[in-house]
Every structure is written in C-alpha cells, then in structure tokens.
Short mmCIF file of C-alpha atoms and ligand atoms in Angstrom, two decimals:
data_model
loop_
_atom_site.label_atom_id
_atom_site.label_comp_id
_atom_site.label_asym_id
_atom_site.label_seq_id
_atom_site.Cartn_x
_atom_site.Cartn_y
_atom_site.Cartn_z
CA MET I 19 77.41 -31.62 -39.82
CA LYS I 20 75.73 -34.74 -41.14
CA ILE I 21 75.11 -35.82 -44.71
CA HIS I 22 72.85 -38.43 -46.28
CA GLU I 23 73.87 -41.97 -47.16
CA TYR I 24 73.69 -41.27 -50.92
CA GLN I 25 75.97 -38.25 -50.50
CA ALA I 26 78.44 -40.22 -48.37
CA LYS I 27 78.39 -43.01 -50.98
CA ASP I 28 79.25 -40.44 -53.69
CA ILE I 29 82.34 -39.53 -51.67
CA PHE I 30 83.16 -43.22 -51.13
CA VAL I 31 83.10 -43.75 -54.91
CA LYS I 32 85.53 -40.85 -55.43
CA TYR I 33 87.95 -42.59 -53.08
CA GLY I 34 87.50 -45.98 -54.72
CA ILE I 35 85.54 -47.65 -51.93
CA PRO I 36 83.18 -50.26 -53.44
CA ILE I 37 79.48 -49.64 -52.81
CA ASN I 38 76.22 -51.01 -54.19
CA PRO I 39 75.20 -48.49 -56.86
CA GLY I 40 71.86 -46.74 -56.64
CA TYR I 41 69.67 -43.85 -57.71
CA LEU I 42 68.24 -41.04 -55.66
CA CYS I 43 64.47 -40.73 -56.10
CA HIS I 44 62.04 -38.05 -54.93
CA SER I 45 58.84 -39.80 -55.98
CA VAL I 46 57.41 -43.21 -56.79
CA ASP I 47 57.57 -42.31 -60.49
CA ASP I 48 61.26 -41.51 -60.12
CA ALA I 49 61.74 -44.89 -58.48
CA ILE I 50 59.93 -46.75 -61.27
CA LYS I 51 62.18 -45.10 -63.86
CA ALA I 52 65.28 -45.81 -61.79
CA TYR I 53 64.28 -49.46 -61.33
CA GLU I 54 64.50 -50.01 -65.07
CA LYS I 55 68.09 -48.78 -65.03
CA ILE I 56 69.14 -51.23 -62.32
CA ASP I 57 70.30 -54.34 -64.10
CA HIS I 58 69.21 -56.67 -61.31
CA GLY I 59 65.92 -58.01 -59.96
CA LEU I 60 66.50 -57.53 -56.26
CA VAL I 61 66.68 -53.94 -55.04
CA VAL I 62 66.70 -52.16 -51.73
CA VAL I 63 64.56 -49.09 -51.06
CA LYS I 64 66.20 -46.86 -48.46
CA ALA I 65 64.87 -43.78 -46.68
CA GLN I 66 67.36 -40.91 -46.86
CA VAL I 67 67.20 -39.01 -43.59
CA LEU I 68 69.89 -37.46 -41.40
CA THR I 69 69.57 -40.09 -38.68
CA GLY I 70 70.56 -43.71 -38.15
CA GLY I 71 68.44 -46.75 -37.34
CA ARG I 72 66.41 -46.48 -40.52
CA GLY I 73 66.23 -50.25 -40.88
CA LYS I 74 64.63 -50.68 -37.45
CA ALA I 75 62.15 -47.90 -38.19
CA GLY I 76 60.99 -49.66 -41.36
CA GLY I 77 62.84 -47.30 -43.69
CA VAL I 78 64.93 -49.98 -45.46
CA LYS I 79 63.06 -52.62 -47.51
CA LEU I 80 64.03 -55.22 -50.08
CA ALA I 81 61.96 -55.73 -53.21
CA LYS I 82 62.20 -58.28 -56.01
CA ASP I 83 59.85 -56.75 -58.57
CA THR I 84 58.30 -53.47 -59.67
CA VAL I 85 55.12 -53.99 -57.65
CA GLY I 86 56.99 -54.64 -54.40
CA MET I 87 59.40 -51.80 -55.07
CA ARG I 88 56.54 -49.40 -55.83
CA ASN I 89 54.76 -50.35 -52.57
CA HIS I 90 57.86 -49.85 -50.45
CA ALA I 91 58.71 -46.57 -52.18
CA ALA I 92 55.18 -45.29 -51.57
CA ASN I 93 55.27 -46.37 -47.90
CA ILE I 94 58.70 -45.00 -47.14
CA LEU I 95 58.29 -41.62 -48.86
CA GLY I 96 56.58 -39.37 -46.32
CA MET I 97 57.42 -41.68 -43.43
CA ASP I 98 58.51 -40.11 -40.14
CA ILE I 99 61.80 -41.45 -38.76
CA LYS I 100 62.84 -39.99 -35.40
CA GLY I 101 61.24 -36.66 -36.27
CA TYR I 102 62.62 -36.52 -39.82
CA THR I 103 60.19 -36.74 -42.71
CA VAL I 104 61.44 -38.85 -45.60
CA ASP I 105 61.38 -36.73 -48.76
CA ARG I 106 63.76 -38.87 -50.85
CA ILE I 107 64.79 -42.47 -51.14
CA LEU I 108 67.78 -44.33 -52.47
CA LEU I 109 66.93 -47.17 -54.80
CA ALA I 110 69.97 -49.42 -54.89
CA LYS I 111 71.00 -52.79 -56.19
CA ALA I 112 70.48 -55.23 -53.31
CA GLU I 113 73.46 -57.41 -52.50
CA ASP I 114 73.36 -60.95 -51.17
CA ILE I 115 74.88 -60.96 -47.73
CA GLU I 116 77.17 -63.67 -46.43
CA ALA I 117 78.29 -61.69 -43.37
CA GLU I 118 77.95 -58.14 -42.00
CA TYR I 119 80.76 -56.16 -40.34
CA TYR I 120 81.15 -52.79 -38.65
CA VAL I 121 83.95 -50.36 -39.55
CA SER I 122 84.42 -46.73 -38.59
CA TYR I 123 86.92 -43.96 -38.04
CA VAL I 124 85.96 -41.52 -35.35
CA ILE I 125 87.61 -38.66 -33.48
CA ASP I 126 88.16 -39.87 -29.94
CA ARG I 127 88.51 -37.28 -27.22
CA ASN I 128 90.00 -39.65 -24.66
CA THR I 129 92.99 -40.64 -26.76
CA LYS I 130 92.96 -37.30 -28.63
CA SER I 131 93.31 -39.33 -31.81
CA THR I 132 91.44 -40.89 -34.63
CA LEU I 133 90.13 -44.27 -33.58
CA LEU I 134 89.55 -47.13 -35.98
CA MET I 135 86.70 -49.29 -34.71
CA LEU I 136 85.98 -52.72 -36.10
CA SER I 137 83.52 -55.45 -35.23
CA LYS I 138 82.25 -58.72 -36.60
CA GLU I 139 78.87 -57.73 -35.17
CA GLY I 140 77.88 -55.54 -38.11
CA GLY I 141 74.45 -54.53 -39.32
CA VAL I 142 73.05 -54.13 -35.82
CA ASP I 143 72.98 -51.11 -33.56
CA ILE I 144 76.65 -50.69 -32.60
CA GLU I 145 75.77 -48.91 -29.34
CA GLU I 146 73.99 -52.07 -28.23
CA VAL I 147 77.05 -54.16 -29.05
CA ALA I 148 79.22 -51.68 -27.14
CA ASN I 149 76.97 -51.96 -24.07
CA ALA I 150 76.31 -55.69 -24.01
CA THR I 151 79.54 -57.12 -25.43
CA PRO I 152 82.24 -54.43 -25.54
CA GLU I 153 84.92 -57.08 -26.16
CA LYS I 154 83.44 -57.61 -29.61
CA ILE I 155 84.50 -54.12 -30.69
CA HIS I 156 88.16 -53.65 -31.59
CA LYS I 157 89.68 -50.20 -31.22
CA ILE I 158 92.90 -49.10 -32.86
CA VAL I 159 94.37 -45.69 -32.06
CA ILE I 160 95.77 -44.10 -35.22
CA ASP I 161 98.98 -42.11 -34.93
CA PRO I 162 98.36 -39.07 -37.19
CA THR I 163 102.02 -38.89 -38.22
CA ILE I 164 101.88 -42.46 -39.52
CA GLY I 165 98.27 -42.88 -40.58
CA VAL I 166 97.19 -46.33 -41.77
CA PRO I 167 100.15 -48.02 -43.50
CA ASP I 168 99.81 -51.40 -45.24
CA PHE I 169 100.81 -53.50 -42.24
CA LEU I 170 98.29 -51.80 -39.96
CA ALA I 171 95.49 -52.03 -42.51
CA ARG I 172 96.15 -55.76 -42.87
CA GLN I 173 96.38 -56.30 -39.13
CA ALA I 174 93.02 -54.56 -38.73
CA ALA I 175 91.44 -56.45 -41.65
CA PHE I 176 92.54 -59.75 -40.10
CA LEU I 177 90.40 -58.92 -37.07
CA LEU I 178 87.35 -59.32 -39.32
CA PHE I 179 88.40 -61.74 -42.08
CA ASP I 180 90.48 -64.91 -42.28
CA ASP I 181 90.71 -65.43 -46.02
CA ILE I 182 93.60 -63.46 -47.56
CA LYS I 183 91.56 -62.43 -50.62
CA GLN I 184 88.98 -60.87 -48.32
CA VAL I 185 91.63 -59.35 -46.07
CA ARG I 186 93.24 -57.59 -49.06
CA GLN I 187 89.94 -56.04 -50.09
CA ALA I 188 89.13 -54.94 -46.54
CA ALA I 189 92.64 -53.55 -45.95
CA SER I 190 92.37 -51.43 -49.08
CA ILE I 191 88.96 -50.14 -47.97
CA LEU I 192 90.35 -49.26 -44.54
CA GLN I 193 93.16 -47.23 -46.11
CA LYS I 194 90.86 -45.43 -48.51
CA LEU I 195 88.37 -44.70 -45.75
CA TYR I 196 91.14 -43.20 -43.62
CA LYS I 197 92.33 -41.00 -46.48
CA LEU I 198 88.78 -39.80 -47.03
CA PHE I 199 88.27 -39.25 -43.30
CA VAL I 200 91.35 -37.02 -43.02
CA GLU I 201 90.94 -35.14 -46.30
CA THR I 202 87.32 -34.21 -45.69
CA ASP I 203 87.82 -33.16 -42.03
CA ALA I 204 85.32 -35.79 -40.96
CA SER I 205 84.57 -36.55 -37.34
CA LEU I 206 82.95 -39.86 -38.26
CA ALA I 207 83.18 -42.13 -41.30
CA GLU I 208 81.18 -45.28 -40.67
CA ILE I 209 80.34 -48.34 -42.72
CA ASN I 210 77.64 -50.42 -41.05
CA PRO I 211 77.36 -52.89 -42.56
CA LEU I 212 80.44 -53.62 -44.59
CA ILE I 213 79.43 -56.91 -46.18
CA LEU I 214 80.94 -60.02 -47.62
CA THR I 215 78.97 -61.34 -50.59
CA PRO I 216 78.66 -65.05 -51.49
CA ASP I 217 81.08 -64.42 -54.39
CA GLU I 218 83.61 -63.05 -51.87
CA LYS I 219 83.37 -59.36 -52.59
CA VAL I 220 83.71 -56.88 -49.74
CA ILE I 221 81.31 -53.95 -50.22
CA ALA I 222 79.97 -51.00 -48.22
CA ILE I 223 76.16 -51.10 -48.40
CA ASP I 224 75.65 -48.25 -45.94
CA ALA I 225 77.66 -45.06 -45.45
CA LYS I 226 77.46 -42.52 -42.67
CA MET I 227 79.57 -39.39 -42.34
CA THR I 228 79.72 -36.48 -39.93
CA PHE I 229 82.01 -33.50 -40.41
CA ASP I 230 83.74 -31.06 -38.10
CA ASP I 231 81.71 -27.81 -38.30
CA ASN I 232 84.81 -25.77 -37.55
CA ALA I 233 86.49 -27.07 -40.71
CA LEU I 234 83.59 -26.40 -43.08
CA TYR I 235 85.14 -23.09 -44.16
CA ARG I 236 87.78 -25.11 -46.02
CA GLN I 237 85.42 -27.87 -47.17
CA MET I 238 83.18 -25.85 -49.44
CA LYS I 239 81.88 -28.86 -51.38
CA ILE I 240 80.76 -30.51 -48.18
CA ASN I 241 79.43 -27.28 -46.76
CA ASP I 242 77.18 -27.03 -49.84
CA LEU I 243 75.47 -30.24 -48.69
CA PHE I 244 74.32 -28.65 -45.42
CA GLU I 245 70.59 -29.02 -44.80
CA PRO I 246 69.85 -27.26 -41.52
CA THR I 247 67.00 -28.45 -39.35
CA GLU I 248 64.48 -25.91 -38.03
CA GLU I 249 66.57 -25.71 -34.83
CA GLU I 250 69.88 -25.31 -36.63
CA ARG I 251 68.38 -22.57 -38.78
CA LYS I 252 67.41 -20.72 -35.63
CA GLU I 253 70.84 -21.21 -34.08
CA GLN I 254 72.53 -19.99 -37.25
CA LYS I 255 70.35 -16.90 -37.40
CA ALA I 256 71.18 -16.19 -33.76
CA LYS I 257 74.87 -16.44 -34.57
CA THR I 258 74.62 -13.72 -37.21
CA LYS I 259 73.15 -11.45 -34.49
CA GLY I 260 76.17 -12.08 -32.27
CA PHE I 261 74.42 -14.54 -29.95
CA SER I 262 75.52 -17.97 -28.97
CA TYR I 263 72.25 -19.92 -28.81
CA VAL I 264 71.33 -23.57 -28.37
CA GLN I 265 67.72 -24.65 -28.15
CA LEU I 266 66.83 -27.18 -25.44
CA ASP I 267 63.52 -28.76 -24.49
CA GLY I 268 62.65 -27.09 -21.18
CA ASP I 269 60.32 -24.14 -20.43
CA ILE I 270 62.55 -21.53 -18.77
CA GLY I 271 64.06 -19.18 -21.33
CA CYS I 272 67.50 -17.88 -20.29
CA MET I 273 69.14 -14.62 -21.30
CA VAL I 274 72.63 -14.36 -19.87
CA ASN I 275 75.83 -12.45 -20.56
CA GLY I 276 78.82 -14.73 -20.72
CA ALA I 277 79.03 -18.41 -21.62
CA GLY I 278 80.20 -19.52 -18.17
CA LEU I 279 77.37 -17.71 -16.44
CA ALA I 280 74.93 -19.13 -18.97
CA MET I 281 76.10 -22.67 -18.20
CA THR I 282 75.85 -22.00 -14.47
CA THR I 283 72.35 -20.60 -14.91
CA MET I 284 71.24 -23.80 -16.64
CA ASP I 285 72.80 -25.88 -13.86
CA MET I 286 71.02 -23.81 -11.20
CA ILE I 287 67.68 -24.22 -12.94
CA LYS I 288 68.18 -27.98 -12.96
CA LEU I 289 69.28 -27.88 -9.31
CA TYR I 290 66.00 -26.23 -8.32
CA GLY I 291 63.98 -28.77 -10.29
CA GLY I 292 63.29 -26.76 -13.44
CA ASN I 293 64.23 -27.18 -17.09
CA PRO I 294 66.05 -24.61 -19.24
CA ALA I 295 64.55 -23.93 -22.67
CA ASN I 296 67.85 -22.84 -24.09
CA PHE I 297 71.43 -21.77 -23.68
CA LEU I 298 71.83 -18.12 -24.66
CA ASP I 299 74.91 -15.97 -24.28
CA ILE I 300 74.10 -12.45 -25.46
CA GLY I 301 77.68 -11.27 -24.95
CA GLY I 302 78.57 -7.86 -23.54
CA SER I 303 76.79 -4.46 -23.85
CA SER I 304 73.41 -3.29 -22.63
CA ASN I 305 72.18 -2.27 -26.05
CA PRO I 306 68.34 -2.38 -26.00
CA THR I 307 68.17 -3.68 -29.58
CA LYS I 308 70.22 -6.66 -28.47
CA VAL I 309 67.78 -7.36 -25.64
CA ILE I 310 64.85 -7.03 -28.05
CA GLU I 311 66.44 -9.46 -30.50
CA ALA I 312 67.24 -11.88 -27.68
CA MET I 313 63.66 -11.72 -26.35
CA LYS I 314 62.25 -12.33 -29.84
CA LEU I 315 64.48 -15.37 -30.10
CA LEU I 316 63.36 -16.72 -26.72
CA LEU I 317 59.67 -16.07 -27.33
CA SER I 318 59.77 -17.78 -30.72
CA ASP I 319 60.02 -20.99 -28.69
CA LYS I 320 56.39 -21.72 -27.80
CA ASP I 321 57.42 -23.86 -24.81
CA VAL I 322 58.90 -20.89 -22.93
CA LYS I 323 56.76 -20.06 -19.87
CA VAL I 324 59.20 -17.83 -17.97
CA VAL I 325 62.22 -15.79 -18.97
CA LEU I 326 65.16 -15.57 -16.60
CA ILE I 327 67.56 -12.71 -17.27
CA ASN I 328 70.84 -13.16 -15.44
CA ILE I 329 73.32 -10.35 -15.97
CA PHE I 330 76.69 -9.77 -14.43
CA GLY I 331 77.75 -6.15 -14.71
CA GLY I 332 81.49 -6.02 -15.24
CA ILE I 333 82.45 -3.43 -17.80
CA THR I 334 78.76 -3.20 -18.61
CA ARG I 335 77.12 -1.27 -15.76
CA CYS I 336 73.94 -2.63 -14.20
CA ASP I 337 72.16 0.74 -14.40
CA ASP I 338 72.86 0.81 -18.15
CA VAL I 339 71.51 -2.70 -18.44
CA ALA I 340 68.39 -1.75 -16.46
CA ASN I 341 67.76 1.21 -18.78
CA GLY I 342 68.33 -1.06 -21.77
CA LEU I 343 65.80 -3.58 -20.43
CA LEU I 344 63.20 -0.88 -19.73
CA ALA I 345 63.64 0.56 -23.24
CA ALA I 346 63.48 -2.88 -24.78
CA PHE I 347 60.34 -4.00 -22.93
CA LYS I 348 58.51 -0.86 -24.02
CA GLN I 349 58.64 -2.46 -27.47
CA ILE I 350 58.03 -6.08 -26.48
CA ASP I 351 54.48 -7.15 -25.88
CA THR I 352 54.40 -10.26 -23.72
CA ASN I 353 52.53 -11.67 -20.73
CA ILE I 354 55.30 -14.09 -19.91
CA PRO I 355 56.73 -13.47 -16.42
CA ILE I 356 60.28 -12.16 -16.43
CA VAL I 357 62.74 -12.67 -13.61
CA ILE I 358 65.77 -10.38 -13.56
CA ARG I 359 68.90 -10.75 -11.55
CA LEU I 360 71.47 -7.99 -11.86
CA THR I 361 74.76 -8.09 -10.06
CA GLY I 362 78.08 -6.32 -10.28
CA THR I 363 78.94 -2.70 -11.06
CA ASN I 364 76.13 -0.29 -10.01
CA GLU I 365 73.76 -3.14 -9.14
CA VAL I 366 71.92 -1.11 -6.48
CA GLU I 367 71.27 1.69 -8.97
CA GLY I 368 70.21 -0.86 -11.54
CA ARG I 369 67.68 -2.55 -9.26
CA GLU I 370 66.38 0.86 -8.14
CA LEU I 371 65.54 1.69 -11.76
CA LEU I 372 63.59 -1.56 -12.17
CA LYS I 373 61.54 -1.16 -8.97
CA GLY I 374 57.84 -0.77 -9.67
CA SER I 375 58.21 -2.41 -13.09
CA LYS I 376 56.43 -5.66 -13.96
CA PHE I 377 59.66 -7.62 -13.58
CA HIS I 378 60.32 -10.07 -10.78
CA LEU I 379 63.59 -8.88 -9.23
CA ALA I 380 66.21 -10.99 -7.53
CA GLU I 381 69.57 -10.29 -5.94
CA THR I 382 71.18 -13.71 -5.90
CA MET I 383 71.29 -16.37 -8.56
CA GLY I 384 69.64 -18.84 -6.15
CA ASP I 385 66.75 -16.48 -5.53
CA ALA I 386 66.35 -15.77 -9.25
CA THR I 387 66.28 -19.42 -10.31
CA ARG I 388 63.94 -20.38 -7.45
CA GLN I 389 61.51 -17.70 -8.59
CA ALA I 390 61.79 -18.76 -12.25
CA VAL I 391 61.22 -22.44 -11.44
CA GLU I 392 58.25 -21.53 -9.23
CA LEU I 393 56.69 -19.33 -11.94
CA ALA I 394 57.18 -22.03 -14.57
CA LYS I 395 55.00 -24.36 -12.48
P1 LIG U 414 70.40 -48.28 -41.12
O1 LIG U 414 69.42 -49.15 -40.41
O2 LIG U 414 69.94 -46.87 -41.14
O3 LIG U 414 71.77 -48.42 -40.58
O4 LIG U 414 70.40 -48.78 -42.67
P2 LIG U 414 71.31 -49.87 -43.42
O5 LIG U 414 71.64 -49.35 -44.75
O6 LIG U 414 72.47 -50.29 -42.58
O7 LIG U 414 70.33 -51.10 -43.61
C1 LIG U 414 69.83 -51.84 -42.51
C2 LIG U 414 69.88 -53.32 -42.77
O8 LIG U 414 69.14 -53.64 -43.94
C3 LIG U 414 71.28 -53.85 -43.05
O9 LIG U 414 71.99 -54.14 -41.89
C4 LIG U 414 70.97 -55.10 -43.86
O10 LIG U 414 70.70 -56.18 -42.99
C5 LIG U 414 69.71 -54.71 -44.61
N1 LIG U 414 70.10 -54.35 -45.98
C6 LIG U 414 70.44 -53.12 -46.44
N2 LIG U 414 70.84 -53.17 -47.72
C7 LIG U 414 70.76 -54.47 -48.09
C8 LIG U 414 71.05 -55.19 -49.31
O11 LIG U 414 71.50 -54.65 -50.32
N3 LIG U 414 70.83 -56.54 -49.30
C9 LIG U 414 70.36 -57.20 -48.21
N4 LIG U 414 70.19 -58.52 -48.28
N5 LIG U 414 70.09 -56.57 -47.05
C10 LIG U 414 70.28 -55.22 -46.99
MN1 LIG U 415 73.59 -48.98 -41.25
#
C-alpha cells in the first residue's frame, strides 16, 4: 500500500527526521491562506498523487510570490500524472539546495533482508542511475538482529558526506528511518532527494513510503490512509466474495478454479498470441451463484471480448460444474463468446450436458486457449 508524500512526511516528523514543513491544500484558496502562514518567500507547490516522477511531469514547481504560487497551484490541481488526477497539493517551504542525495530502505528478495541504498546521484530517477551507472548506488544488507547501530549508520553516511557535521546529521536520519521502516512494516521508505542546504543542514524534501499489505491488520493507523484505486476497489470487492482477482489489460476474461491453473491459463493465452484480461481464481465448488458473481466481475471490464472458463474437476465433479454453468447462464445476458474447458472427474458427462448450448467446448487447454485467442480477434 502506498501513501502520499505529506502523509509520509507526517510519519517522518514523528520519528524526528527533519523535513521542509508544508500545508496540504485542496484548492487555490487553501493555498493562498497557507502561503501566508509560511514564513518564507520561496515555496514549492507539489502535486500529491500516489506515483513518483511528479517533478518530471510538471507537478513540482517553485514560486517566489503569491502570483506565481497561485498560478502553479491552479495548473497543478486537476493535472493528470500517470493516470492519477491531482486533487490536492502540498505547499511547502522551499529549501536552497547545495546537493541532492538518494536514501532508501527496501525489502530485498534476493538477500531476504532489508537493504539500505544510498547514492550521491539524488533528485533524479533512481532507476535510470541503476541502469546507466549501477556503481553509483551503494547497497548495504541490514542484519535484522543487529539493525543499524551507530558505527554502521556513520559508515553509510560517509558514503555520501565528507564533513563530520553533515555525516552526524545523515547518520541520525538513517537510524531514524530504519526504526520507522521496521516499526511501520514498510516495504519501502525512500528519501529522494535528501538535501544538503547552503547552511549545512541535511533535510528530507521528499518522502515516499510503501507498506506490506499483509501487515496492515496490525498497522491500523496506516491502514486508515488507504485510498484504493478503481482497480483495487474491484479486487477488494472480489476478495469479499471469496475470489482471488487481479485485473490486467488484455481482452480474454479468465475464470479458473485454482491459482496454479489460473497462472497456467494466462501463460497459455500469451503462448497462443492473446492477452488475458485478468487473473481469477474462483476456488472450489460449482455453485451457480459463484459463477454468476464471477461472470459479473469479468463483464464489468469493458475490454473483455471473450471469456475462457477453465475448470479442473477434482473433488468438484465436472457434471456438477456443467449444471452450475447452465443454471448461471440462464440468468446472465451476454453476447460475449464463452469457451469452456472441463477436465477431470466426470468430464465426459459434463461435456455431454453442455452439448447444444451456445458455449464453445474444448477438451484440452491448448484447444481452449486457441479458440479463445481466435475469437478475441
Ligand atoms: P518527485 O519528482 O515526485 O520525486 O518529486 P520531488 O519532491 O523529489 O521533487 C522533484 C525535484 O524538484 C527535486 O529533485 C528538486 O530538484 C526539486 N525540488 C523539490 N522541492 C524543492 C525545494 O524545496 N527547493 C528546491 N530548490 N528544489 C526543490
Ligand atoms: Mn522525489
């Protein structure tokens, strides 16, 4: 789960990490009022959206007076950044920048540890730095039983700074950021850029945090910040119905029992040159209401041109599934072609029941996906 910069900065403040203070604004009027409270001429107007690269997209602008600030606020509010509409901005005190650095803690699957990443190439897209000049990114594997003790924090800070006064500030920030990372069950805590000001202060002027969804049950305060996208809302709703659903951008809707089979079905569709519209594991049982709910879910995606139903009858018998499908489709009104592949217990009986129906029947997975890909064209 992601949160906004202003929310991440609130958490930073609780942990004593220095930031440039600001005000959240929902309108230009809000911003004008907030500007009066900022005891400083130069401000930065920042789009608050749940995606990075706002600067590049024109969502971060400096202003030195009310007129400039008002113009930027008006331009940025309502702006579209990577599919997110800006409905709020952060108006913050702008800092003078001597140098920009990159700092983050991230869960790393390769080392199965928390990784501290540091770079002198801050402020820019870190993925680009990682691709072009990977040697400019330092990685330190954190032992969870030791954490980030003083010596390690200093060692890390020395990778970015030479002056001891700056190193001390950075080391303290690194320790606080680690504490915050662990205590909030974060999967990413990133400061890009961490800056050095001309008067030698080290400050976080951006803050990005992502949290482990599986830990949200014990992070109620963070869970309260959840703002689901349209897609996430759909996936959540599906979860309450007992489905495991992930929306994708293809046109072949998949209804499958079992996660492994669902993955294989998506692979097969790709193999035959098609594109799956979703991952959907409907779980066991041939309950018609479940099929109806699953079909509603698939058809709510306007891109779906074909539905591929791939069912393995284990404990669930294929003839039961066939009856379930027939009962379900009496209630579903759709012109979308439906390919069904049933295999396993009582598959012959199952297919017999579906003969003469409007469904396209298949025996093998290859045959079923070929038909679905063909029909989608
Ligand atoms: P992002 O593009 O979404 O990562 O947004 P950032 O908050 O990192 O801002 C992008 C860039 O805008 C930074 O790398 C800085 O170069 C610049 N910027 C942001 N805040 C300030 C500020 O307070 N003062 C100055 N001088 N530049 C800033
Ligand atoms: Mn940034």
